[in-house]
mmCIF file of C-alpha atoms and ligand atoms in Angstrom:
data_model
loop_
_atom_site.group_PDB
_atom_site.id
_atom_site.type_symbol
_atom_site.label_atom_id
_atom_site.label_comp_id
_atom_site.label_asym_id
_atom_site.label_seq_id
_atom_site.Cartn_x
_atom_site.Cartn_y
_atom_site.Cartn_z
ATOM 1 C CA MET G 1394 0.000 0.000 0.000
ATOM 2 C CA SER G 1395 1.239 3.559 -0.637
ATOM 3 C CA GLU G 1396 2.927 5.267 2.303
ATOM 4 C CA PRO G 1397 0.285 5.338 5.091
ATOM 5 C CA PHE G 1398 0.615 9.085 5.785
ATOM 6 C CA ARG G 1399 1.184 11.224 2.701
ATOM 7 C CA PHE G 1400 0.820 14.993 2.211
ATOM 8 C CA GLN G 1401 0.620 16.006 -1.446
ATOM 9 C CA LEU G 1402 1.056 19.650 -2.389
ATOM 10 C CA GLN G 1403 -1.205 20.069 -5.428
ATOM 11 C CA ALA G 1404 -0.943 23.801 -6.160
ATOM 12 C CA LYS G 1405 0.396 27.054 -4.807
ATOM 13 C CA ASP G 1406 -0.952 30.591 -5.228
ATOM 14 C CA GLY G 1407 1.523 32.927 -3.578
ATOM 15 C CA ALA G 1408 2.122 31.406 -0.136
ATOM 16 C CA ALA G 1409 -1.338 29.789 -0.144
ATOM 17 C CA ARG G 1410 -1.209 25.991 -0.678
ATOM 18 C CA LEU G 1411 -3.711 23.456 -2.012
ATOM 19 C CA GLY G 1412 -3.029 19.923 -0.812
ATOM 20 C CA ALA G 1413 -4.304 16.611 0.509
ATOM 21 C CA ILE G 1414 -3.277 14.438 3.441
ATOM 22 C CA THR G 1415 -3.944 10.759 2.704
ATOM 23 C CA MET G 1416 -4.321 8.488 5.750
ATOM 24 C CA PRO G 1417 -5.799 4.998 6.214
ATOM 25 C CA ARG G 1418 -9.116 6.441 7.485
ATOM 26 C CA GLY G 1419 -9.450 8.896 4.635
ATOM 27 C CA THR G 1420 -8.153 11.952 2.804
ATOM 28 C CA ILE G 1421 -8.036 15.434 4.301
ATOM 29 C CA ARG G 1422 -8.355 18.168 1.663
ATOM 30 C CA THR G 1423 -6.314 21.215 2.605
ATOM 31 C CA PRO G 1424 -6.693 24.003 3.495
ATOM 32 C CA ALA G 1425 -8.947 22.210 5.991
ATOM 33 C CA PHE G 1426 -11.152 23.326 8.867
ATOM 34 C CA MET G 1427 -11.496 20.793 11.690
ATOM 35 C CA PRO G 1428 -14.754 21.059 13.668
ATOM 36 C CA VAL G 1429 -13.990 20.739 17.381
ATOM 37 C CA GLY G 1430 -15.381 17.566 18.940
ATOM 38 C CA THR G 1431 -14.012 18.118 22.436
ATOM 39 C CA ALA G 1432 -15.936 15.507 24.463
ATOM 40 C CA ALA G 1433 -16.367 13.067 21.552
ATOM 41 C CA THR G 1434 -19.112 15.214 20.068
ATOM 42 C CA VAL G 1435 -19.262 18.270 17.821
ATOM 43 C CA LYS G 1436 -21.710 19.896 20.181
ATOM 44 C CA THR G 1437 -25.418 19.475 19.189
ATOM 45 C CA LEU G 1438 -24.648 17.767 15.854
ATOM 46 C CA THR G 1439 -24.697 14.121 14.757
ATOM 47 C CA MET G 1440 -21.583 12.921 12.972
ATOM 48 C CA ASP G 1441 -23.701 12.426 9.828
ATOM 49 C CA GLN G 1442 -24.564 16.149 9.903
ATOM 50 C CA VAL G 1443 -20.871 17.006 10.429
ATOM 51 C CA ARG G 1444 -19.835 14.765 7.524
ATOM 52 C CA GLY G 1445 -22.627 16.204 5.390
ATOM 53 C CA THR G 1446 -21.132 19.678 5.711
ATOM 54 C CA GLY G 1447 -17.966 18.386 3.993
ATOM 55 C CA ALA G 1448 -15.695 17.966 7.015
ATOM 56 C CA ASP G 1449 -12.877 15.468 6.412
ATOM 57 C CA ILE G 1450 -11.472 15.462 9.968
ATOM 58 C CA ILE G 1451 -12.574 16.493 13.450
ATOM 59 C CA LEU G 1452 -10.639 17.405 16.580
ATOM 60 C CA GLY G 1453 -10.809 15.586 19.936
ATOM 61 C CA ASN G 1454 -9.317 16.615 23.275
ATOM 62 C CA THR G 1455 -7.068 14.436 25.402
ATOM 63 C CA TYR G 1456 -7.786 16.485 28.543
ATOM 64 C CA HIS G 1457 -11.572 16.145 28.428
ATOM 65 C CA LEU G 1458 -11.639 12.484 27.365
ATOM 66 C CA MET G 1459 -9.056 11.328 29.940
ATOM 67 C CA LEU G 1460 -11.257 12.838 32.680
ATOM 68 C CA ARG G 1461 -14.528 11.573 31.231
ATOM 69 C CA PRO G 1462 -15.202 8.838 30.157
ATOM 70 C CA GLY G 1463 -11.499 7.890 30.555
ATOM 71 C CA ALA G 1464 -8.949 6.919 27.893
ATOM 72 C CA GLU G 1465 -8.796 3.245 28.922
ATOM 73 C CA ARG G 1466 -12.608 3.027 28.782
ATOM 74 C CA VAL G 1467 -12.679 4.528 25.261
ATOM 75 C CA ALA G 1468 -10.012 1.982 24.256
ATOM 76 C CA ARG G 1469 -12.089 -0.888 25.706
ATOM 77 C CA LEU G 1470 -15.058 0.401 23.705
ATOM 78 C CA GLY G 1471 -13.075 0.251 20.458
ATOM 79 C CA GLY G 1472 -11.482 3.686 20.295
ATOM 80 C CA LEU G 1473 -12.811 7.172 19.631
ATOM 81 C CA HIS G 1474 -13.940 6.525 16.031
ATOM 82 C CA GLU G 1475 -16.124 3.589 17.123
ATOM 83 C CA PHE G 1476 -17.285 5.341 20.312
ATOM 84 C CA ALA G 1477 -18.401 8.528 18.528
ATOM 85 C CA ARG G 1478 -19.325 6.858 15.213
ATOM 86 C CA TRP G 1479 -16.896 9.012 13.177
ATOM 87 C CA PRO G 1480 -14.921 6.622 10.894
ATOM 88 C CA HIS G 1481 -12.811 9.399 9.283
ATOM 89 C CA PRO G 1482 -9.546 10.951 10.559
ATOM 90 C CA ILE G 1483 -9.399 12.493 14.046
ATOM 91 C CA LEU G 1484 -6.706 14.868 15.345
ATOM 92 C CA THR G 1485 -6.365 15.055 19.121
ATOM 93 C CA ASP G 1486 -4.855 17.928 21.047
ATOM 94 C CA SER G 1487 -2.404 16.860 23.737
ATOM 95 C CA GLY G 1488 -3.995 18.405 26.800
ATOM 96 C CA GLY G 1489 -1.519 21.032 27.991
ATOM 97 C CA PHE G 1490 -3.466 23.963 26.622
ATOM 98 C CA GLN G 1491 -6.725 22.669 28.107
ATOM 99 C CA VAL G 1492 -5.117 21.983 31.505
ATOM 100 C CA MET G 1493 -3.867 25.577 31.675
ATOM 101 C CA SER G 1494 -7.246 26.980 30.612
ATOM 102 C CA LEU G 1495 -9.639 24.655 32.456
ATOM 103 C CA ALA G 1496 -8.069 22.652 35.290
ATOM 104 C CA THR G 1497 -7.636 23.884 38.844
ATOM 105 C CA LEU G 1498 -4.588 23.682 41.123
ATOM 106 C CA ARG G 1499 -2.338 22.986 38.195
ATOM 107 C CA LYS G 1500 1.449 22.718 38.310
ATOM 108 C CA LEU G 1501 3.743 22.508 35.335
ATOM 109 C CA ASP G 1502 7.362 21.369 35.564
ATOM 110 C CA GLU G 1503 9.941 19.381 33.577
ATOM 111 C CA LYS G 1504 8.042 16.132 34.256
ATOM 112 C CA GLY G 1505 4.755 17.364 32.828
ATOM 113 C CA VAL G 1506 1.546 18.872 34.188
ATOM 114 C CA THR G 1507 -0.133 18.028 37.496
ATOM 115 C CA PHE G 1508 -3.710 19.204 37.975
ATOM 116 C CA ARG G 1509 -7.078 18.638 39.486
ATOM 117 C CA SER G 1510 -10.034 17.837 37.243
ATOM 118 C CA HIS G 1511 -12.443 20.728 36.688
ATOM 119 C CA ILE G 1512 -15.208 18.086 36.826
ATOM 120 C CA ASP G 1513 -14.666 16.347 40.174
ATOM 121 C CA GLY G 1514 -11.408 17.717 41.582
ATOM 122 C CA ALA G 1515 -9.574 14.398 41.198
ATOM 123 C CA LYS G 1516 -5.790 14.755 40.898
ATOM 124 C CA TYR G 1517 -3.960 13.840 37.664
ATOM 125 C CA GLU G 1518 -0.394 13.892 36.415
ATOM 126 C CA MET G 1519 0.252 14.055 32.678
ATOM 127 C CA SER G 1520 3.724 13.638 31.271
ATOM 128 C CA PRO G 1521 4.541 13.960 27.561
ATOM 129 C CA GLU G 1522 4.679 10.167 27.482
ATOM 130 C CA ARG G 1523 1.254 9.796 29.139
ATOM 131 C CA SER G 1524 -0.281 12.308 26.707
ATOM 132 C CA ILE G 1525 0.947 10.225 23.751
ATOM 133 C CA GLU G 1526 -0.232 7.037 25.505
ATOM 134 C CA ILE G 1527 -3.729 8.522 25.993
ATOM 135 C CA GLN G 1528 -3.900 9.669 22.352
ATOM 136 C CA GLY G 1529 -2.957 6.115 21.343
ATOM 137 C CA LEU G 1530 -5.679 4.664 23.570
ATOM 138 C CA LEU G 1531 -8.130 6.997 21.814
ATOM 139 C CA ASP G 1532 -6.826 5.556 18.504
ATOM 140 C CA SER G 1533 -6.143 9.108 17.319
ATOM 141 C CA ASP G 1534 -4.869 9.474 13.738
ATOM 142 C CA ILE G 1535 -2.938 12.741 14.222
ATOM 143 C CA GLN G 1536 -1.519 13.215 17.719
ATOM 144 C CA MET G 1537 -0.124 16.458 19.097
ATOM 145 C CA GLN G 1538 2.983 16.748 21.260
ATOM 146 C CA LEU G 1539 2.473 17.981 24.810
ATOM 147 C CA ASP G 1540 3.461 21.639 24.934
ATOM 148 C CA GLU G 1541 3.196 24.773 27.034
ATOM 149 C CA CYS G 1542 1.286 27.672 25.522
ATOM 150 C CA VAL G 1543 1.894 31.074 27.120
ATOM 151 C CA ALA G 1544 -0.829 33.733 27.095
ATOM 152 C CA LEU G 1545 0.243 36.974 25.435
ATOM 153 C CA PRO G 1546 1.570 39.538 26.195
ATOM 154 C CA ALA G 1547 4.343 37.787 28.106
ATOM 155 C CA ALA G 1548 7.949 38.563 29.067
ATOM 156 C CA TYR G 1549 10.627 37.310 26.684
ATOM 157 C CA ALA G 1550 12.191 35.081 29.375
ATOM 158 C CA GLU G 1551 8.824 33.428 30.119
ATOM 159 C CA VAL G 1552 8.136 32.797 26.433
ATOM 160 C CA GLU G 1553 11.671 31.417 26.001
ATOM 161 C CA ARG G 1554 11.334 29.086 29.012
ATOM 162 C CA ALA G 1555 8.011 27.660 27.745
ATOM 163 C CA MET G 1556 9.342 27.325 24.193
ATOM 164 C CA GLU G 1557 12.484 25.437 25.303
ATOM 165 C CA LEU G 1558 10.400 23.168 27.583
ATOM 166 C CA SER G 1559 8.055 22.442 24.683
ATOM 167 C CA LEU G 1560 11.051 21.470 22.534
ATOM 168 C CA ARG G 1561 12.260 19.015 25.199
ATOM 169 C CA TRP G 1562 8.710 17.637 25.434
ATOM 170 C CA ALA G 1563 8.546 17.340 21.646
ATOM 171 C CA GLU G 1564 11.581 15.051 21.708
ATOM 172 C CA ARG G 1565 10.063 12.960 24.536
ATOM 173 C CA CYS G 1566 6.786 12.687 22.593
ATOM 174 C CA ARG G 1567 8.666 11.752 19.416
ATOM 175 C CA ILE G 1568 10.377 8.887 21.269
ATOM 176 C CA ALA G 1569 7.152 7.811 23.025
ATOM 177 C CA PHE G 1570 5.197 7.883 19.745
ATOM 178 C CA GLY G 1571 7.844 5.834 17.977
ATOM 179 C CA ASP G 1572 6.965 4.569 14.527
ATOM 180 C CA GLN G 1573 3.200 4.114 14.047
ATOM 181 C CA PRO G 1574 2.467 3.680 10.310
ATOM 182 C CA GLY G 1575 -0.841 5.278 9.379
ATOM 183 C CA ARG G 1576 -0.717 7.651 12.323
ATOM 184 C CA ALA G 1577 1.220 10.916 12.703
ATOM 185 C CA MET G 1578 2.571 13.028 15.519
ATOM 186 C CA PHE G 1579 2.818 16.769 14.918
ATOM 187 C CA GLY G 1580 5.247 19.091 16.688
ATOM 188 C CA ILE G 1581 4.026 22.487 17.911
ATOM 189 C CA VAL G 1582 6.064 25.642 17.251
ATOM 190 C CA GLN G 1583 6.028 27.990 20.211
ATOM 191 C CA GLY G 1584 7.824 31.301 20.795
ATOM 192 C CA GLY G 1585 5.059 33.841 21.472
ATOM 193 C CA ALA G 1586 5.464 37.084 19.513
ATOM 194 C CA GLU G 1587 9.274 36.791 19.473
ATOM 195 C CA PRO G 1588 10.698 36.141 15.982
ATOM 196 C CA ALA G 1589 14.006 34.799 17.340
ATOM 197 C CA LEU G 1590 12.209 32.278 19.576
ATOM 198 C CA ARG G 1591 9.827 31.254 16.764
ATOM 199 C CA GLU G 1592 12.831 30.693 14.515
ATOM 200 C CA ARG G 1593 14.644 28.499 17.058
ATOM 201 C CA SER G 1594 11.504 26.483 17.802
ATOM 202 C CA ALA G 1595 10.741 25.901 14.099
ATOM 203 C CA LEU G 1596 14.299 24.882 13.223
ATOM 204 C CA VAL G 1597 14.734 22.434 16.135
ATOM 205 C CA LEU G 1598 11.348 20.826 15.379
ATOM 206 C CA LYS G 1599 12.165 20.685 11.652
ATOM 207 C CA ALA G 1600 15.319 18.724 12.481
ATOM 208 C CA MET G 1601 13.125 16.108 14.214
ATOM 209 C CA ASP G 1602 11.626 15.330 10.786
ATOM 210 C CA LEU G 1603 8.048 15.027 12.118
ATOM 211 C CA LYS G 1604 5.043 14.256 9.875
ATOM 212 C CA GLY G 1605 3.510 17.714 10.377
ATOM 213 C CA TYR G 1606 3.891 20.975 12.256
ATOM 214 C CA ALA G 1607 1.449 23.077 14.265
ATOM 215 C CA VAL G 1608 1.913 26.750 15.022
ATOM 216 C CA GLY G 1609 0.856 27.140 18.646
ATOM 217 C CA GLY G 1610 0.995 29.934 21.155
ATOM 218 C CA LEU G 1611 -1.238 32.194 19.048
ATOM 219 C CA ALA G 1612 -4.885 33.290 19.214
ATOM 220 C CA VAL G 1613 -4.222 33.758 22.925
ATOM 221 C CA GLY G 1614 -5.117 37.424 23.212
ATOM 222 C CA GLU G 1615 -2.717 39.042 20.754
ATOM 223 C CA PRO G 1616 -3.928 41.384 17.980
ATOM 224 C CA GLN G 1617 -4.585 39.668 14.640
ATOM 225 C CA GLN G 1618 -1.641 41.461 13.036
ATOM 226 C CA VAL G 1619 0.766 40.027 15.638
ATOM 227 C CA MET G 1620 -0.549 36.534 14.847
ATOM 228 C CA LEU G 1621 -0.119 37.151 11.107
ATOM 229 C CA ASP G 1622 3.387 38.561 11.612
ATOM 230 C CA MET G 1623 4.373 35.391 13.509
ATOM 231 C CA LEU G 1624 3.048 33.265 10.610
ATOM 232 C CA GLU G 1625 5.248 35.241 8.206
ATOM 233 C CA VAL G 1626 8.241 34.442 10.423
ATOM 234 C CA THR G 1627 7.369 30.805 11.104
ATOM 235 C CA CYS G 1628 5.866 29.252 7.943
ATOM 236 C CA PRO G 1629 8.884 29.847 5.658
ATOM 237 C CA LEU G 1630 11.079 28.019 8.198
ATOM 238 C CA LEU G 1631 8.892 24.889 8.199
ATOM 239 C CA PRO G 1632 9.379 22.150 5.601
ATOM 240 C CA ALA G 1633 7.256 22.993 2.542
ATOM 241 C CA GLU G 1634 6.321 19.351 2.031
ATOM 242 C CA LYS G 1635 4.749 18.936 5.482
ATOM 243 C CA PRO G 1636 1.281 20.148 6.623
ATOM 244 C CA ARG G 1637 1.059 23.272 8.786
ATOM 245 C CA TYR G 1638 -1.727 23.564 11.405
ATOM 246 C CA LEU G 1639 -2.587 26.874 13.101
ATOM 247 C CA MET G 1640 -4.109 25.913 16.440
ATOM 248 C CA GLY G 1641 -7.345 27.452 17.672
ATOM 249 C CA VAL G 1642 -7.949 29.708 14.665
ATOM 250 C CA GLY G 1643 -10.304 31.274 13.947
ATOM 251 C CA THR G 1644 -12.760 33.698 12.409
ATOM 252 C CA PRO G 1645 -13.343 33.452 8.636
ATOM 253 C CA ASP G 1646 -11.149 36.560 8.234
ATOM 254 C CA ASP G 1647 -8.367 34.949 10.327
ATOM 255 C CA ILE G 1648 -8.556 31.873 8.107
ATOM 256 C CA LEU G 1649 -8.346 33.782 4.811
ATOM 257 C CA LYS G 1650 -5.355 35.779 6.017
ATOM 258 C CA SER G 1651 -3.609 32.711 7.486
ATOM 259 C CA VAL G 1652 -4.103 30.616 4.329
ATOM 260 C CA ALA G 1653 -2.489 33.506 2.459
ATOM 261 C CA ARG G 1654 0.559 33.048 4.716
ATOM 262 C CA GLY G 1655 0.920 29.295 4.208
ATOM 263 C CA ILE G 1656 -1.350 27.557 6.744
ATOM 264 C CA ASP G 1657 -3.044 24.269 5.735
ATOM 265 C CA MET G 1658 -5.177 23.265 8.768
ATOM 266 C CA PHE G 1659 -7.367 25.055 11.294
ATOM 267 C CA ASP G 1660 -9.561 24.268 14.293
ATOM 268 C CA CYS G 1661 -11.793 26.601 16.258
ATOM 269 C CA VAL G 1662 -14.807 26.389 18.567
ATOM 270 C CA MET G 1663 -16.112 29.632 17.015
ATOM 271 C CA PRO G 1664 -18.738 28.163 14.635
ATOM 272 C CA THR G 1665 -20.331 25.849 17.230
ATOM 273 C CA ARG G 1666 -19.943 28.125 20.272
ATOM 274 C CA ALA G 1667 -21.300 31.141 18.340
ATOM 275 C CA GLY G 1668 -24.165 28.986 17.046
ATOM 276 C CA ARG G 1669 -25.194 28.049 20.573
ATOM 277 C CA HIS G 1670 -25.319 31.769 21.367
ATOM 278 C CA GLY G 1671 -27.539 32.624 18.394
ATOM 279 C CA LEU G 1672 -24.885 33.910 15.988
ATOM 280 C CA ALA G 1673 -25.084 32.760 12.357
ATOM 281 C CA PHE G 1674 -22.258 33.042 9.814
ATOM 282 C CA THR G 1675 -23.534 33.715 6.302
ATOM 283 C CA ARG G 1676 -22.054 34.674 2.928
ATOM 284 C CA ARG G 1677 -23.219 38.224 3.577
ATOM 285 C CA GLY G 1678 -21.815 38.501 7.095
ATOM 286 C CA ARG G 1679 -22.847 37.591 10.633
ATOM 287 C CA VAL G 1680 -26.488 37.568 11.768
ATOM 288 C CA ASN G 1681 -27.341 37.728 15.469
ATOM 289 C CA LEU G 1682 -30.612 35.808 15.671
ATOM 290 C CA ARG G 1683 -31.203 37.044 19.201
ATOM 291 C CA ASN G 1684 -32.021 40.449 17.707
ATOM 292 C CA ALA G 1685 -35.755 41.267 17.654
ATOM 293 C CA ARG G 1686 -35.464 42.609 14.101
ATOM 294 C CA HIS G 1687 -35.677 38.989 12.920
ATOM 295 C CA ALA G 1688 -39.011 38.250 14.640
ATOM 296 C CA ASP G 1689 -41.082 38.575 11.428
ATOM 297 C CA ASP G 1690 -38.438 37.806 8.832
ATOM 298 C CA HIS G 1691 -39.609 34.803 6.799
ATOM 299 C CA ARG G 1692 -36.360 34.631 4.783
ATOM 300 C CA PRO G 1693 -33.918 31.743 5.444
ATOM 301 C CA LEU G 1694 -30.316 32.515 6.348
ATOM 302 C CA ASP G 1695 -29.150 31.631 2.819
ATOM 303 C CA GLU G 1696 -31.573 30.330 0.206
ATOM 304 C CA GLU G 1697 -28.652 29.190 -1.959
ATOM 305 C CA SER G 1698 -26.981 27.071 0.723
ATOM 306 C CA ASP G 1699 -26.794 23.281 0.476
ATOM 307 C CA CYS G 1700 -27.252 23.069 4.252
ATOM 308 C CA PRO G 1701 -30.898 22.558 5.361
ATOM 309 C CA ALA G 1702 -30.323 24.704 8.457
ATOM 310 C CA ALA G 1703 -29.419 27.673 6.219
ATOM 311 C CA ARG G 1704 -31.918 27.015 3.434
ATOM 312 C CA ASP G 1705 -35.128 25.654 4.980
ATOM 313 C CA TYR G 1706 -35.826 27.643 8.165
ATOM 314 C CA SER G 1707 -36.990 31.244 8.471
ATOM 315 C CA ARG G 1708 -35.015 33.740 10.490
ATOM 316 C CA ALA G 1709 -38.230 34.315 12.437
ATOM 317 C CA TYR G 1710 -38.276 30.667 13.468
ATOM 318 C CA LEU G 1711 -34.578 30.660 14.361
ATOM 319 C CA HIS G 1712 -35.076 33.869 16.357
ATOM 320 C CA HIS G 1713 -37.989 32.224 18.190
ATOM 321 C CA LEU G 1714 -35.948 29.092 19.004
ATOM 322 C CA ILE G 1715 -33.002 31.086 20.305
ATOM 323 C CA ARG G 1716 -35.145 33.391 22.405
ATOM 324 C CA ALA G 1717 -37.063 30.378 23.772
ATOM 325 C CA GLN G 1718 -33.711 28.663 24.469
ATOM 326 C CA GLU G 1719 -34.912 25.646 22.511
ATOM 327 C CA SER G 1720 -32.055 23.200 21.857
ATOM 328 C CA LEU G 1721 -33.126 22.983 18.188
ATOM 329 C CA GLY G 1722 -31.985 26.589 17.825
ATOM 330 C CA ALA G 1723 -28.454 25.764 18.983
ATOM 331 C CA MET G 1724 -28.386 22.743 16.693
ATOM 332 C CA LEU G 1725 -29.609 24.536 13.548
ATOM 333 C CA LEU G 1726 -27.217 27.468 14.005
ATOM 334 C CA SER G 1727 -24.251 25.193 14.799
ATOM 335 C CA TRP G 1728 -25.117 23.176 11.693
ATOM 336 C CA ASN G 1729 -25.373 26.344 9.587
ATOM 337 C CA ASN G 1730 -22.059 27.650 10.932
ATOM 338 C CA ILE G 1731 -20.071 24.442 10.418
ATOM 339 C CA ALA G 1732 -21.514 24.245 6.884
ATOM 340 C CA TYR G 1733 -20.536 27.884 6.313
ATOM 341 C CA TYR G 1734 -16.952 27.177 7.424
ATOM 342 C CA GLN G 1735 -16.720 24.080 5.208
ATOM 343 C CA ASN G 1736 -18.093 26.025 2.221
ATOM 344 C CA LEU G 1737 -15.546 28.774 2.984
ATOM 345 C CA MET G 1738 -12.747 26.167 2.886
ATOM 346 C CA GLN G 1739 -14.065 24.626 -0.357
ATOM 347 C CA GLY G 1740 -14.090 28.070 -1.973
ATOM 348 C CA ILE G 1741 -10.538 28.663 -0.762
ATOM 349 C CA ARG G 1742 -9.360 25.304 -2.163
ATOM 350 C CA ASP G 1743 -11.030 25.995 -5.525
ATOM 351 C CA ALA G 1744 -9.505 29.465 -5.705
ATOM 352 C CA ILE G 1745 -5.953 28.252 -4.961
ATOM 353 C CA GLY G 1746 -6.419 25.533 -7.570
ATOM 354 C CA SER G 1747 -7.362 28.133 -10.193
ATOM 355 C CA GLY G 1748 -4.758 30.695 -9.149
ATOM 356 C CA THR G 1749 -7.393 33.228 -8.094
ATOM 357 C CA PHE G 1750 -6.980 33.143 -4.310
ATOM 358 C CA VAL G 1751 -6.159 36.835 -3.826
ATOM 359 C CA SER G 1752 -9.215 38.088 -5.767
ATOM 360 C CA HIS G 1753 -11.384 35.379 -4.143
ATOM 361 C CA ALA G 1754 -10.321 36.474 -0.654
ATOM 362 C CA GLU G 1755 -11.058 40.114 -1.534
ATOM 363 C CA LYS G 1756 -14.513 39.162 -2.862
ATOM 364 C CA ILE G 1757 -15.359 37.089 0.215
ATOM 365 C CA SER G 1758 -14.248 39.841 2.597
ATOM 366 C CA ALA G 1759 -16.200 42.473 0.641
ATOM 367 C CA SER G 1760 -19.357 40.328 0.806
ATOM 368 C CA TRP G 1761 -19.208 40.347 4.616
ATOM 369 C CA ALA G 1762 -19.237 44.123 4.614
ATOM 370 C CA GLN G 1763 -22.736 44.292 3.063
ATOM 371 C CA GLY G 1764 -25.296 46.336 4.924
ATOM 372 C CA ASP G 1765 -28.531 44.957 6.340
ATOM 373 C CA ILE G 1766 -28.334 41.257 5.636
HETATM 374 C C1 2MQ K 744 -8.387 29.599 20.749
HETATM 375 N N1 2MQ K 744 -6.983 29.856 20.650
HETATM 376 C C2 2MQ K 744 -6.085 28.841 20.791
HETATM 377 N N2 2MQ K 744 -4.746 29.046 20.807
HETATM 378 C C3 2MQ K 744 -4.189 27.827 21.004
HETATM 379 C C4 2MQ K 744 -2.844 27.453 21.174
HETATM 380 C C5 2MQ K 744 -2.551 26.109 21.434
HETATM 381 C C6 2MQ K 744 -1.185 25.691 21.675
HETATM 382 O O1 2MQ K 744 -0.225 26.485 21.645
HETATM 383 N N3 2MQ K 744 -0.971 24.380 21.962
HETATM 384 C C7 2MQ K 744 -1.996 23.471 21.999
HETATM 385 N N4 2MQ K 744 -1.680 22.188 22.283
HETATM 386 N N5 2MQ K 744 -3.287 23.810 21.758
HETATM 387 C C8 2MQ K 744 -3.581 25.135 21.498
HETATM 388 C C9 2MQ K 744 -4.942 25.513 21.318
HETATM 389 C C10 2MQ K 744 -6.085 24.520 21.365
HETATM 390 C C11 2MQ K 744 -6.480 24.174 19.932
HETATM 391 N N6 2MQ K 744 -7.709 23.395 19.871
HETATM 392 C C12 2MQ K 744 -5.222 26.871 21.089
HETATM 393 N N7 2MQ K 744 -6.413 27.539 20.948
#
């Protein structure tokens, strides 16, 4: 069989790249958006709905699943794909970021992270090795190294300490992961908003010859331009023939601008979290369905969409559901938003393939700026 993990670069348009990652569980068309399935579910949606939007891969979280239902239990039940009924590729984050943002009484040192569960207060220790072990128990296709992400702004010395620790943990994860044909382990470039630290992190990770590279430590409170500047420093240093994943990003505008700087993969809770709060992404911009102006509007969100949530329900009905806090409202808007993101990615892939990415991005951005939508 052909090499079990293969990234093919199919076209370039400036720094934007069109590609495909082929794995045993399926092909991931890039640039790709990964819906976040934190607790083995893309909140409010069935996996058939998620697949129907065009998603090739979803994200799972080591931190949440190790606490509940437990990594060993998921393994006993056949792994995450069987458990959640998603037979396509899954990328799992390694847990460090979630520990620092969710757990209580957490300590981080050379060994790893020690913390108490935000669910029941139970105490856990997670080393780089244990993070890789958990991701293996979940039967994850793309596993992330354990790393330390520093919130910005941060002092140079603090960013440097966390970046160097993450490099040592990358090596430990590389050894723990070993050689698993058909699966991949990605390194995570850290270094905050410091070009020199980004450069060191990227070059040391590149020398490890990993299957793919994430750019971490961004979308943590810095202005968009700082994030984009760090991509311009980091992406050219990463191997062109390996996928690049910008963690936790982002809005549609973030995605357009990051694709233009060489990013291939994205994940963000934005479409599902915003959907649960009544916010709809559409081709003509965002619509806040909580707003009373929608109460008598019989129009759907987008009559031309291939997603039933966008095409078949009136804004008046969606407004009613959101105001009444009916769970169908959260589901329909999450469905609409994930479909919007997948359609955005398909348009980006088509544009790179035809060498029209710059004008496509300008057209998409201009369409958001329309008036009353
Ligand atoms: C929302 N912003 C954001 N920034 C991130 C950085 C890291 C990061 O630097 N490392 C890891 N492991 N995860 C990150 C995540 C979680 C991605 N699902 C981030 N999310």
